[in-house]
Amino acid sequence: MSIAYLDPGNIESDLQSGAKAGFKLLWVLLGATIIGLLLQRLAIRLGVVTGMHLAEVCHRQYPTVPRIFLWLMVELAIIGSDMQEVIGSAIALNLLSSGRIPLWGGVLITIIDTFGFLFLDKYGLRKLEAFFGVLITIMAVTFGYEYVTARPDQGQLLKGMFAPYCEGCGPAQLEQAVGIVGAVIMPHNIYLHSALVKSREVDRSSRREIKEANKYFFIESSIALFVSFLINVFVVAVFAEAFYGRTNAEVNLVCNKSGSPNSHLIPVDNNTLEVDILKGGVVLGCVFGPAALYIWAVGILAAGQSSTMTGTYSGQFVMEGFLNLRWSRFSRVLLTRSLAITPTLLVAIFQDVQDLTGMNDFLNVLQSMQLPFALIPVLTFTSMPSLMNDFANGPVFKVGGGLVILMVCSINMYFVVVYVTALSAVWLYVLAAFLTLVYLAFVGYLAFLCLVALGVSLPDVCTKRKNDTTVLIERQLEFDT
């Protein structure tokens, strides 16, 4: 589960945060991680108490048409995440080979790697978890090396982490803060985590054992997210210390003096330095030596490879749950990886690296839009006594969870609006307006069902609809019992 907080999309958000705002947005990263942990807790409790993951519960509780639409939205989020992993791995291979492996070649190589993970999966879940532990350790060591090399100001780091204020920040920093939340909290991770808890043996006939399982799963998740948070802090701090406030011309001059073959990637102007995963490795190599570049690339490769299986497993659970359709993992990977690689490969072949790395912004927007389709259902179902029995959300968690989800969704929708308004084509505005109406209507439908589950009083004109919806949501009560 912690892998999803360390994918290439997260790493790119971290380095851009450090380069644009220094240490000033670390408190946003900390807050987003804490909110992510609380949302993962809901997913944990749903899986432990019901013995079903979120997609299975959605299949049983929602009508057919909304369920299919919900499945399509989650699949879009998974494919978008998979594309980010492909892009990150391709860039890492390009850096490690000093450009000998072209970006399109790196994209093709990532087709093969996932099937290698599936082969490892045959040896058992614990061995696969151990292998992921090795990859996380590689990320911790590589990004930790960059952190030690950069020697960031610890006082400024602590101030940025615990002082919720951004002095002198403008629209660019505000957009970056929104991007951090969107990169950290991802919809498919909620579905994944609710399914992963089923790999542990829990006696659901014993209330004490269910309570104990919830406690230890929460502790496990806290440790995992603490490690991922530290790695994210390493990346932010490195770029905050070394590159905050620098211009493209200053960094280009340093790269030319160091003899870097990639100095042409840094434009010669007085604009503030803007970096992505590729240019991030290049500028690290210019400032701290070639070793820093290769160590950075190893960390990015570990992030891309490990997060590959996040999409694979979540896609498998989502398809099985929503459609009650059981494919082999081989077939599932072949489908989703083909959908993810095709557009990425076309951009890698016919466009330059700027377009490839720029796709991450669009993919972050795509995943931000899918967030309500994970957060609203998980709050709805964990608040239903008919499903959760004594473990249903209490008033504090209902209100708090509702406010947190409203805040996160609002932040992400702001991110979407900023991205769309930056587009210049009129037909895109028209298309975006139409899709927004459909999108908001469906989100409103899910929110209505959530309010019913939360026990919110509705106007008299809604009473009949409320009763019908309550019957719909709780139609499996007798079977559950």
CSV table of C-alpha atoms in Angstrom, one decimal:
chain,number,residue,atom,x,y,z
A,1,MET,CA,0.0,0.0,0.0
A,2,SER,CA,2.8,2.4,0.8
A,3,ILE,CA,4.2,1.9,-2.7
A,4,ALA,CA,1.3,4.1,-4.1
A,5,TYR,CA,2.7,7.0,-2.0
A,6,LEU,CA,6.1,6.6,-3.7
A,7,ASP,CA,5.2,6.3,-7.4
A,8,PRO,CA,6.9,8.6,-10.1
A,9,GLY,CA,4.0,11.0,-9.9
A,10,ASN,CA,4.6,11.6,-6.3
A,11,ILE,CA,8.3,12.0,-6.8
A,12,GLU,CA,7.8,14.6,-9.6
A,13,SER,CA,5.4,16.5,-7.3
A,14,ASP,CA,8.0,16.5,-4.6
A,15,LEU,CA,10.8,17.8,-6.7
A,16,GLN,CA,8.6,20.5,-8.2
A,17,SER,CA,7.5,21.5,-4.7
A,18,GLY,CA,11.0,21.9,-3.5
A,19,ALA,CA,12.2,23.9,-6.6
A,20,LYS,CA,9.2,26.2,-6.7
A,21,ALA,CA,8.5,26.8,-3.0
A,22,GLY,CA,11.5,25.6,-1.1
A,23,PHE,CA,10.6,24.1,2.3
A,24,LYS,CA,7.4,26.1,2.6
A,25,LEU,CA,5.0,23.4,1.5
A,26,LEU,CA,6.3,20.5,3.6
A,27,TRP,CA,3.4,21.0,6.0
A,28,VAL,CA,1.0,20.3,3.0
A,29,LEU,CA,2.8,17.1,2.4
A,30,LEU,CA,2.6,16.1,6.0
A,31,GLY,CA,-1.1,17.0,6.2
A,32,ALA,CA,-1.9,15.1,3.0
A,33,THR,CA,-0.1,12.0,4.3
A,34,ILE,CA,-2.1,12.1,7.6
A,35,ILE,CA,-5.4,12.5,5.7
A,36,GLY,CA,-4.3,9.7,3.5
A,37,LEU,CA,-3.7,7.5,6.5
A,38,LEU,CA,-7.1,8.3,8.0
A,39,LEU,CA,-8.8,7.4,4.6
A,40,GLN,CA,-6.8,4.1,4.5
A,41,ARG,CA,-8.1,3.4,7.9
A,42,LEU,CA,-11.6,3.4,6.5
A,43,ALA,CA,-10.6,1.0,3.8
A,44,ILE,CA,-8.9,-1.3,6.4
A,45,ARG,CA,-12.0,-1.4,8.6
A,46,LEU,CA,-14.3,-2.2,5.7
A,47,GLY,CA,-12.2,-5.1,4.6
A,48,VAL,CA,-11.6,-6.5,8.0
A,49,VAL,CA,-15.2,-6.3,9.3
A,50,THR,CA,-17.1,-7.4,6.2
A,51,GLY,CA,-14.5,-9.8,4.7
A,52,MET,CA,-15.2,-8.0,1.4
A,53,HIS,CA,-13.1,-5.3,-0.4
A,54,LEU,CA,-14.6,-2.0,-1.5
A,55,ALA,CA,-15.3,-3.1,-5.1
A,56,GLU,CA,-17.2,-6.2,-3.9
A,57,VAL,CA,-19.4,-4.1,-1.6
A,58,CYS,CA,-20.1,-1.6,-4.4
A,59,HIS,CA,-21.2,-4.5,-6.6
A,60,ARG,CA,-23.7,-5.7,-3.9
A,61,GLN,CA,-25.0,-2.3,-2.8
A,62,TYR,CA,-25.2,-0.1,-6.0
A,63,PRO,CA,-27.6,-0.6,-8.9
A,64,THR,CA,-26.3,-1.9,-12.2
A,65,VAL,CA,-25.9,1.4,-14.2
A,66,PRO,CA,-24.2,3.4,-11.4
A,67,ARG,CA,-22.0,0.4,-10.6
A,68,ILE,CA,-20.7,0.1,-14.2
A,69,PHE,CA,-20.1,3.9,-14.4
A,70,LEU,CA,-18.2,3.7,-11.1
A,71,TRP,CA,-16.1,0.9,-12.4
A,72,LEU,CA,-15.2,2.8,-15.6
A,73,MET,CA,-14.1,5.8,-13.5
A,74,VAL,CA,-11.9,3.7,-11.3
A,75,GLU,CA,-10.4,1.9,-14.3
A,76,LEU,CA,-9.5,5.3,-15.7
A,77,ALA,CA,-7.6,6.2,-12.5
A,78,ILE,CA,-5.7,2.9,-12.6
A,79,ILE,CA,-4.7,3.3,-16.3
A,80,GLY,CA,-3.6,6.9,-15.5
A,81,SER,CA,-1.5,5.7,-12.6
A,82,ASP,CA,0.0,2.9,-14.8
A,83,MET,CA,1.0,5.5,-17.5
A,84,GLN,CA,2.9,7.5,-14.8
A,85,GLU,CA,4.8,4.4,-13.8
A,86,VAL,CA,5.6,3.6,-17.4
A,87,ILE,CA,6.9,7.2,-18.0
A,88,GLY,CA,9.0,7.1,-14.8
A,89,SER,CA,10.6,3.8,-15.6
A,90,ALA,CA,11.3,4.9,-19.2
A,91,ILE,CA,13.0,8.1,-18.1
A,92,ALA,CA,15.0,6.2,-15.5
A,93,LEU,CA,16.3,3.7,-18.1
A,94,ASN,CA,17.2,6.6,-20.4
A,95,LEU,CA,19.2,8.3,-17.6
A,96,LEU,CA,21.0,5.1,-16.5
A,97,SER,CA,22.0,4.3,-20.1
A,98,SER,CA,23.2,7.9,-20.7
A,99,GLY,CA,20.6,8.2,-23.5
A,100,ARG,CA,21.5,4.9,-25.2
A,101,ILE,CA,18.0,3.5,-24.4
A,102,PRO,CA,15.6,5.9,-26.1
A,103,LEU,CA,12.4,6.8,-24.3
A,104,TRP,CA,10.3,4.6,-26.6
A,105,GLY,CA,12.7,1.7,-25.9
A,106,GLY,CA,12.2,2.2,-22.1
A,107,VAL,CA,8.4,2.2,-22.6
A,108,LEU,CA,8.6,-1.1,-24.5
A,109,ILE,CA,10.9,-2.6,-21.8
A,110,THR,CA,8.2,-1.9,-19.1
A,111,ILE,CA,5.9,-4.2,-21.0
A,112,ILE,CA,8.0,-7.1,-19.9
A,113,ASP,CA,8.8,-6.2,-16.3
A,114,THR,CA,5.3,-6.6,-15.0
A,115,PHE,CA,5.1,-10.3,-16.1
A,116,GLY,CA,8.3,-10.8,-14.1
A,117,PHE,CA,6.5,-9.6,-11.0
A,118,LEU,CA,3.6,-11.9,-11.8
A,119,PHE,CA,6.1,-14.8,-11.9
A,120,LEU,CA,7.4,-13.8,-8.5
A,121,ASP,CA,3.9,-13.7,-7.2
A,122,LYS,CA,3.6,-17.5,-7.8
A,123,TYR,CA,6.1,-18.0,-4.9
A,124,GLY,CA,3.7,-16.5,-2.4
A,125,LEU,CA,2.5,-13.1,-1.1
A,126,ARG,CA,5.0,-12.9,1.7
A,127,LYS,CA,7.9,-13.2,-0.8
A,128,LEU,CA,6.4,-10.5,-3.0
A,129,GLU,CA,6.0,-8.3,0.0
A,130,ALA,CA,9.6,-8.9,0.9
A,131,PHE,CA,10.7,-7.9,-2.6
A,132,PHE,CA,8.7,-4.7,-2.4
A,133,GLY,CA,10.4,-4.1,0.9
A,134,VAL,CA,13.8,-4.3,-0.9
A,135,LEU,CA,12.6,-1.8,-3.5
A,136,ILE,CA,11.4,0.6,-0.8
A,137,THR,CA,14.8,0.3,0.9
A,138,ILE,CA,16.5,1.1,-2.4
A,139,MET,CA,14.4,4.3,-2.7
A,140,ALA,CA,15.2,5.2,0.9
A,141,VAL,CA,18.9,4.7,0.4
A,142,THR,CA,19.1,6.4,-3.0
A,143,PHE,CA,17.0,9.5,-2.1
A,144,GLY,CA,18.6,9.5,1.4
A,145,TYR,CA,22.0,9.7,-0.3
A,146,GLU,CA,20.9,12.8,-2.3
A,147,TYR,CA,19.6,14.3,1.0
A,148,VAL,CA,22.9,13.8,2.8
A,149,THR,CA,24.8,15.2,-0.2
A,150,ALA,CA,22.6,18.3,-0.4
A,151,ARG,CA,22.8,18.9,3.3
A,152,PRO,CA,19.5,20.9,3.6
A,153,ASP,CA,19.0,23.5,6.4
A,154,GLN,CA,17.3,21.4,9.2
A,155,GLY,CA,15.8,24.5,10.8
A,156,GLN,CA,14.1,25.6,7.6
A,157,LEU,CA,13.0,22.0,7.0
A,158,LEU,CA,11.3,21.8,10.5
A,159,LYS,CA,9.8,25.2,10.1
A,160,GLY,CA,8.3,24.3,6.7
A,161,MET,CA,7.0,21.0,8.1
A,162,PHE,CA,5.2,22.3,11.2
A,163,ALA,CA,4.4,26.0,10.3
A,164,PRO,CA,1.2,26.0,8.2
A,165,TYR,CA,2.1,29.2,6.3
A,166,CYS,CA,3.6,30.0,3.0
A,167,GLU,CA,5.3,33.4,3.2
A,168,GLY,CA,5.5,35.2,-0.2
A,169,CYS,CA,3.8,32.4,-2.1
A,170,GLY,CA,1.8,33.2,-5.2
A,171,PRO,CA,-0.5,31.3,-7.7
A,172,ALA,CA,2.3,28.9,-8.8
A,173,GLN,CA,2.9,27.8,-5.2
A,174,LEU,CA,-0.8,27.5,-4.5
A,175,GLU,CA,-1.2,25.3,-7.6
A,176,GLN,CA,1.8,23.2,-6.4
A,177,ALA,CA,0.2,22.7,-3.0
A,178,VAL,CA,-3.0,21.5,-4.6
A,179,GLY,CA,-0.9,19.2,-6.8
A,180,ILE,CA,0.7,17.7,-3.7
A,181,VAL,CA,-2.7,16.6,-2.3
A,182,GLY,CA,-3.7,15.2,-5.7
A,183,ALA,CA,-0.5,13.2,-6.0
A,184,VAL,CA,-0.6,11.8,-2.5
A,185,ILE,CA,-4.2,10.7,-2.2
A,186,MET,CA,-5.1,8.4,-5.1
A,187,PRO,CA,-8.4,6.6,-5.6
A,188,HIS,CA,-7.3,3.1,-6.6
A,189,ASN,CA,-5.2,2.8,-3.4
A,190,ILE,CA,-8.4,2.8,-1.3
A,191,TYR,CA,-9.8,-0.1,-3.3
A,192,LEU,CA,-6.4,-1.9,-3.1
A,193,HIS,CA,-6.0,-1.6,0.6
A,194,SER,CA,-9.5,-2.8,1.4
A,195,ALA,CA,-8.5,-6.0,-0.5
A,196,LEU,CA,-5.0,-6.5,0.8
A,197,VAL,CA,-6.2,-7.0,4.4
A,198,LYS,CA,-8.0,-10.1,3.3
A,199,SER,CA,-4.6,-11.8,2.9
A,200,ARG,CA,-4.5,-12.0,6.7
A,201,GLU,CA,-6.4,-14.6,8.7
A,202,VAL,CA,-9.1,-12.9,10.9
A,203,ASP,CA,-11.8,-14.7,12.8
A,204,ARG,CA,-14.8,-12.5,12.0
A,205,SER,CA,-17.0,-14.4,14.5
A,206,SER,CA,-15.0,-12.8,17.3
A,207,ARG,CA,-15.5,-9.1,18.0
A,208,ARG,CA,-12.3,-9.0,20.0
A,209,GLU,CA,-10.2,-10.4,17.1
A,210,ILE,CA,-11.8,-8.0,14.6
A,211,LYS,CA,-10.9,-5.1,16.9
A,212,GLU,CA,-7.4,-6.4,17.4
A,213,ALA,CA,-6.9,-6.8,13.6
A,214,ASN,CA,-8.1,-3.2,13.0
A,215,LYS,CA,-5.6,-2.0,15.5
A,216,TYR,CA,-2.6,-3.8,14.1
A,217,PHE,CA,-3.5,-3.0,10.5
A,218,PHE,CA,-3.6,0.6,11.5
A,219,ILE,CA,-0.2,0.4,13.2
A,220,GLU,CA,1.2,-1.4,10.1
A,221,SER,CA,-0.2,1.3,7.8
A,222,SER,CA,1.2,4.1,10.0
A,223,ILE,CA,4.7,2.6,9.9
A,224,ALA,CA,4.5,2.2,6.1
A,225,LEU,CA,3.3,5.7,5.5
A,226,PHE,CA,5.9,7.2,7.8
A,227,VAL,CA,8.6,5.5,5.8
A,228,SER,CA,7.1,6.8,2.5
A,229,PHE,CA,6.7,10.3,4.0
A,230,LEU,CA,10.4,10.4,4.9
A,231,ILE,CA,11.4,9.4,1.4
A,232,ASN,CA,9.1,12.1,0.0
A,233,VAL,CA,10.7,14.6,2.4
A,234,PHE,CA,14.1,13.6,1.2
A,235,VAL,CA,13.2,14.6,-2.4
A,236,VAL,CA,11.5,17.9,-1.4
A,237,ALA,CA,14.5,18.9,0.8
A,238,VAL,CA,17.1,18.2,-1.9
A,239,PHE,CA,15.5,20.3,-4.5
A,240,ALA,CA,14.5,23.0,-2.0
A,241,GLU,CA,18.1,23.4,-0.7
A,242,ALA,CA,19.9,23.1,-4.1
A,243,PHE,CA,17.5,24.7,-6.6
A,244,TYR,CA,14.9,26.9,-4.9
A,245,GLY,CA,15.1,30.5,-6.3
A,246,ARG,CA,17.5,29.6,-9.1
A,247,THR,CA,17.0,30.5,-12.7
A,248,ASN,CA,17.3,28.4,-15.7
A,249,ALA,CA,20.3,30.4,-16.9
A,250,GLU,CA,22.2,29.8,-13.5
A,251,VAL,CA,21.7,26.0,-13.7
A,252,ASN,CA,22.5,25.9,-17.4
A,253,LEU,CA,25.8,27.7,-16.6
A,254,VAL,CA,26.6,25.1,-13.9
A,255,CYS,CA,25.8,22.2,-16.3
A,256,ASN,CA,28.0,23.6,-19.0
A,257,LYS,CA,30.9,24.0,-16.6
A,258,SER,CA,30.4,20.4,-15.4
A,259,GLY,CA,30.5,19.1,-19.0
A,260,SER,CA,27.1,17.5,-18.7
A,261,PRO,CA,25.9,16.1,-22.1
A,262,ASN,CA,22.3,16.9,-21.1
A,263,SER,CA,22.8,20.6,-20.5
A,264,HIS,CA,20.7,21.4,-23.6
A,265,LEU,CA,17.6,20.2,-21.6
A,266,ILE,CA,17.9,23.3,-19.4
A,267,PRO,CA,16.8,26.5,-21.3
A,268,VAL,CA,18.9,29.6,-21.2
A,269,ASP,CA,16.6,32.3,-19.7
A,270,ASN,CA,16.0,34.1,-16.4
A,271,ASN,CA,12.8,32.3,-15.6
A,272,THR,CA,12.6,30.3,-12.4
A,273,LEU,CA,13.9,26.8,-12.8
A,274,GLU,CA,11.2,24.3,-13.7
A,275,VAL,CA,12.1,20.6,-13.3
A,276,ASP,CA,10.6,17.3,-13.9
A,277,ILE,CA,11.8,13.7,-13.3
A,278,LEU,CA,14.3,13.8,-16.3
A,279,LYS,CA,15.6,17.4,-15.7
A,280,GLY,CA,15.7,16.7,-12.0
A,281,GLY,CA,18.3,13.9,-12.5
A,282,VAL,CA,20.2,16.1,-15.0
A,283,VAL,CA,20.5,19.1,-12.6
A,284,LEU,CA,21.5,16.8,-9.7
A,285,GLY,CA,24.3,15.4,-11.9
A,286,CYS,CA,25.4,18.9,-12.8
A,287,VAL,CA,25.5,20.2,-9.2
A,288,PHE,CA,26.6,17.1,-7.2
A,289,GLY,CA,28.4,15.0,-9.8
A,290,PRO,CA,27.5,12.1,-12.2
A,291,ALA,CA,27.0,9.7,-9.3
A,292,ALA,CA,24.1,11.8,-8.1
A,293,LEU,CA,22.4,11.4,-11.5
A,294,TYR,CA,22.7,7.6,-11.6
A,295,ILE,CA,21.7,7.2,-8.0
A,296,TRP,CA,18.6,9.4,-8.7
A,297,ALA,CA,17.8,7.2,-11.7
A,298,VAL,CA,18.1,4.0,-9.7
A,299,GLY,CA,15.6,5.5,-7.2
A,300,ILE,CA,13.1,6.5,-9.9
A,301,LEU,CA,13.4,3.0,-11.5
A,302,ALA,CA,12.7,1.4,-8.1
A,303,ALA,CA,9.7,3.7,-7.7
A,304,GLY,CA,8.3,2.9,-11.2
A,305,GLN,CA,8.9,-0.8,-11.0
A,306,SER,CA,7.4,-1.3,-7.5
A,307,SER,CA,4.3,0.8,-8.2
A,308,THR,CA,3.7,-1.2,-11.3
A,309,MET,CA,2.2,-4.0,-9.2
A,310,THR,CA,0.0,-1.5,-7.3
A,311,GLY,CA,-1.9,-0.9,-10.5
A,312,THR,CA,-1.9,-4.6,-11.4
A,313,TYR,CA,-3.4,-5.7,-8.1
A,314,SER,CA,-5.9,-2.9,-7.7
A,315,GLY,CA,-7.0,-3.5,-11.3
A,316,GLN,CA,-7.5,-7.2,-10.6
A,317,PHE,CA,-9.6,-6.5,-7.4
A,318,VAL,CA,-11.6,-3.8,-9.1
A,319,MET,CA,-12.6,-5.9,-12.1
A,320,GLU,CA,-13.4,-9.0,-10.0
A,321,GLY,CA,-15.4,-6.9,-7.5
A,322,PHE,CA,-17.4,-4.6,-9.8
A,323,LEU,CA,-18.1,-7.1,-12.6
A,324,ASN,CA,-17.9,-10.4,-10.7
A,325,LEU,CA,-15.5,-11.3,-13.5
A,326,ARG,CA,-12.4,-13.3,-12.8
A,327,TRP,CA,-9.6,-13.0,-15.3
A,328,SER,CA,-6.1,-14.4,-14.9
A,329,ARG,CA,-3.6,-11.8,-13.8
A,330,PHE,CA,-1.8,-12.4,-17.0
A,331,SER,CA,-4.8,-11.4,-19.1
A,332,ARG,CA,-5.6,-8.4,-16.8
A,333,VAL,CA,-2.0,-7.1,-17.0
A,334,LEU,CA,-2.0,-7.5,-20.8
A,335,LEU,CA,-5.2,-5.4,-21.1
A,336,THR,CA,-4.3,-2.6,-18.7
A,337,ARG,CA,-0.7,-2.4,-19.7
A,338,SER,CA,-1.6,-2.2,-23.4
A,339,LEU,CA,-4.1,0.6,-22.7
A,340,ALA,CA,-1.4,2.5,-20.7
A,341,ILE,CA,1.5,1.9,-23.0
A,342,THR,CA,-0.2,2.7,-26.3
A,343,PRO,CA,-0.6,6.5,-25.8
A,344,THR,CA,2.6,6.7,-23.9
A,345,LEU,CA,4.6,5.0,-26.7
A,346,LEU,CA,3.0,7.2,-29.4
A,347,VAL,CA,4.1,10.4,-27.5
A,348,ALA,CA,7.6,8.9,-26.8
A,349,ILE,CA,8.1,8.2,-30.6
A,350,PHE,CA,6.6,11.2,-32.2
A,351,GLN,CA,7.1,13.9,-29.6
A,352,ASP,CA,10.0,15.0,-27.4
A,353,VAL,CA,10.7,14.3,-23.8
A,354,GLN,CA,9.0,17.5,-22.7
A,355,ASP,CA,5.7,16.2,-23.9
A,356,LEU,CA,6.2,12.9,-22.2
A,357,THR,CA,7.0,14.3,-18.8
A,358,GLY,CA,4.3,16.9,-19.3
A,359,MET,CA,1.8,14.1,-19.5
A,360,ASN,CA,2.2,13.7,-15.7
A,361,ASP,CA,0.2,17.0,-15.2
A,362,PHE,CA,-2.7,15.6,-17.2
A,363,LEU,CA,-2.6,12.3,-15.4
A,364,ASN,CA,-2.6,14.0,-12.0
A,365,VAL,CA,-5.7,15.9,-13.1
A,366,LEU,CA,-7.3,12.7,-14.3
A,367,GLN,CA,-6.7,10.9,-11.0
A,368,SER,CA,-7.9,14.0,-9.1
A,369,MET,CA,-11.2,13.8,-10.8
A,370,GLN,CA,-11.7,10.1,-9.9
A,371,LEU,CA,-11.1,10.7,-6.2
A,372,PRO,CA,-14.7,11.1,-5.2
A,373,PHE,CA,-15.5,7.6,-6.7
A,374,ALA,CA,-13.3,6.0,-4.0
A,375,LEU,CA,-13.8,8.4,-1.0
A,376,ILE,CA,-17.5,8.8,-1.1
A,377,PRO,CA,-18.3,5.0,-1.3
A,378,VAL,CA,-15.8,4.1,1.5
A,379,LEU,CA,-17.4,6.6,3.8
A,380,THR,CA,-20.9,5.5,2.9
A,381,PHE,CA,-20.3,1.8,3.6
A,382,THR,CA,-18.2,2.2,6.7
A,383,SER,CA,-21.1,4.3,8.2
A,384,MET,CA,-23.8,1.6,7.6
A,385,PRO,CA,-24.5,-0.5,10.7
A,386,SER,CA,-26.1,-3.1,8.5
A,387,LEU,CA,-22.6,-3.8,7.1
A,388,MET,CA,-20.2,-2.8,9.9
A,389,ASN,CA,-22.3,-3.8,12.9
A,390,ASP,CA,-20.6,-2.3,16.0
A,391,PHE,CA,-17.7,-1.1,14.0
A,392,ALA,CA,-19.7,1.5,12.0
A,393,ASN,CA,-18.4,5.1,12.0
A,394,GLY,CA,-19.5,7.1,15.0
A,395,PRO,CA,-20.7,10.7,14.8
A,396,VAL,CA,-17.2,12.2,15.1
A,397,PHE,CA,-15.8,10.1,12.3
A,398,LYS,CA,-18.9,10.6,10.1
A,399,VAL,CA,-18.7,14.4,10.4
A,400,GLY,CA,-14.9,14.5,10.3
A,401,GLY,CA,-14.7,12.1,7.4
A,402,GLY,CA,-17.3,14.0,5.5
A,403,LEU,CA,-15.5,17.3,6.0
A,404,VAL,CA,-12.1,15.8,5.0
A,405,ILE,CA,-13.6,14.2,1.9
A,406,LEU,CA,-15.3,17.5,1.0
A,407,MET,CA,-12.0,19.4,1.5
A,408,VAL,CA,-9.9,16.9,-0.5
A,409,CYS,CA,-12.4,16.8,-3.4
A,410,SER,CA,-12.7,20.6,-3.5
A,411,ILE,CA,-8.9,21.0,-3.6
A,412,ASN,CA,-8.6,18.5,-6.4
A,413,MET,CA,-11.5,20.1,-8.4
A,414,TYR,CA,-9.6,23.4,-8.1
A,415,PHE,CA,-6.6,21.6,-9.6
A,416,VAL,CA,-8.8,20.5,-12.5
A,417,VAL,CA,-10.2,24.0,-13.1
A,418,VAL,CA,-6.7,25.5,-13.1
A,419,TYR,CA,-5.6,22.9,-15.6
A,420,VAL,CA,-8.6,23.3,-17.9
A,421,THR,CA,-8.5,27.1,-17.9
A,422,ALA,CA,-4.9,27.0,-19.1
A,423,LEU,CA,-6.1,25.4,-22.3
A,424,SER,CA,-6.7,27.6,-25.3
A,425,ALA,CA,-8.9,25.6,-27.6
A,426,VAL,CA,-12.6,26.6,-27.5
A,427,TRP,CA,-13.9,23.1,-28.3
A,428,LEU,CA,-12.1,21.8,-25.2
A,429,TYR,CA,-14.0,24.3,-23.1
A,430,VAL,CA,-17.3,23.1,-24.5
A,431,LEU,CA,-16.3,19.4,-24.1
A,432,ALA,CA,-15.1,20.1,-20.5
A,433,ALA,CA,-18.4,21.9,-19.7
A,434,PHE,CA,-20.5,18.9,-20.9
A,435,LEU,CA,-18.4,16.3,-19.1
A,436,THR,CA,-18.4,18.4,-16.0
A,437,LEU,CA,-22.2,18.4,-15.9
A,438,VAL,CA,-22.3,14.6,-16.2
A,439,TYR,CA,-19.5,14.2,-13.7
A,440,LEU,CA,-21.1,16.5,-11.1
A,441,ALA,CA,-24.5,14.7,-11.5
A,442,PHE,CA,-23.0,11.3,-10.7
A,443,VAL,CA,-20.9,12.7,-7.8
A,444,GLY,CA,-24.1,14.2,-6.5
A,445,TYR,CA,-25.9,10.9,-6.7
A,446,LEU,CA,-23.2,9.2,-4.7
A,447,ALA,CA,-23.1,12.0,-2.2
A,448,PHE,CA,-26.9,11.6,-1.8
A,449,LEU,CA,-26.6,8.0,-0.9
A,450,CYS,CA,-23.7,8.9,1.4
A,451,LEU,CA,-25.9,11.4,3.3
A,452,VAL,CA,-28.6,8.7,3.7
A,453,ALA,CA,-26.0,6.3,5.2
A,454,LEU,CA,-24.7,9.1,7.5
A,455,GLY,CA,-28.3,9.6,8.7
A,456,VAL,CA,-28.6,13.2,7.6
A,457,SER,CA,-32.1,14.6,7.7
A,458,LEU,CA,-33.5,15.4,4.3
A,459,PRO,CA,-36.4,17.6,3.2
A,460,ASP,CA,-39.9,16.1,3.1
A,461,VAL,CA,-39.9,16.2,-0.7
A,462,CYS,CA,-37.0,13.7,-0.6
A,463,THR,CA,-38.6,11.3,1.9
A,464,LYS,CA,-39.8,8.8,-0.6
A,465,ARG,CA,-36.6,8.9,-2.5
A,466,LYS,CA,-34.7,8.5,0.8
A,467,ASN,CA,-36.8,5.4,1.7
A,468,ASP,CA,-36.3,3.8,-1.7
A,469,THR,CA,-32.5,4.5,-1.5
A,470,THR,CA,-32.3,3.1,2.0
A,471,VAL,CA,-34.0,-0.1,0.8
A,472,LEU,CA,-31.6,-0.2,-2.1
A,473,ILE,CA,-28.5,0.2,-0.1
A,474,GLU,CA,-29.5,-2.3,2.6
A,475,ARG,CA,-31.1,-4.9,0.3
A,476,GLN,CA,-28.4,-7.4,1.3
A,477,LEU,CA,-28.9,-7.0,5.0
A,478,GLU,CA,-30.7,-10.4,5.4
A,479,PHE,CA,-28.0,-12.1,3.4
A,480,ASP,CA,-25.2,-10.3,5.4
A,481,THR,CA,-26.7,-11.4,8.6
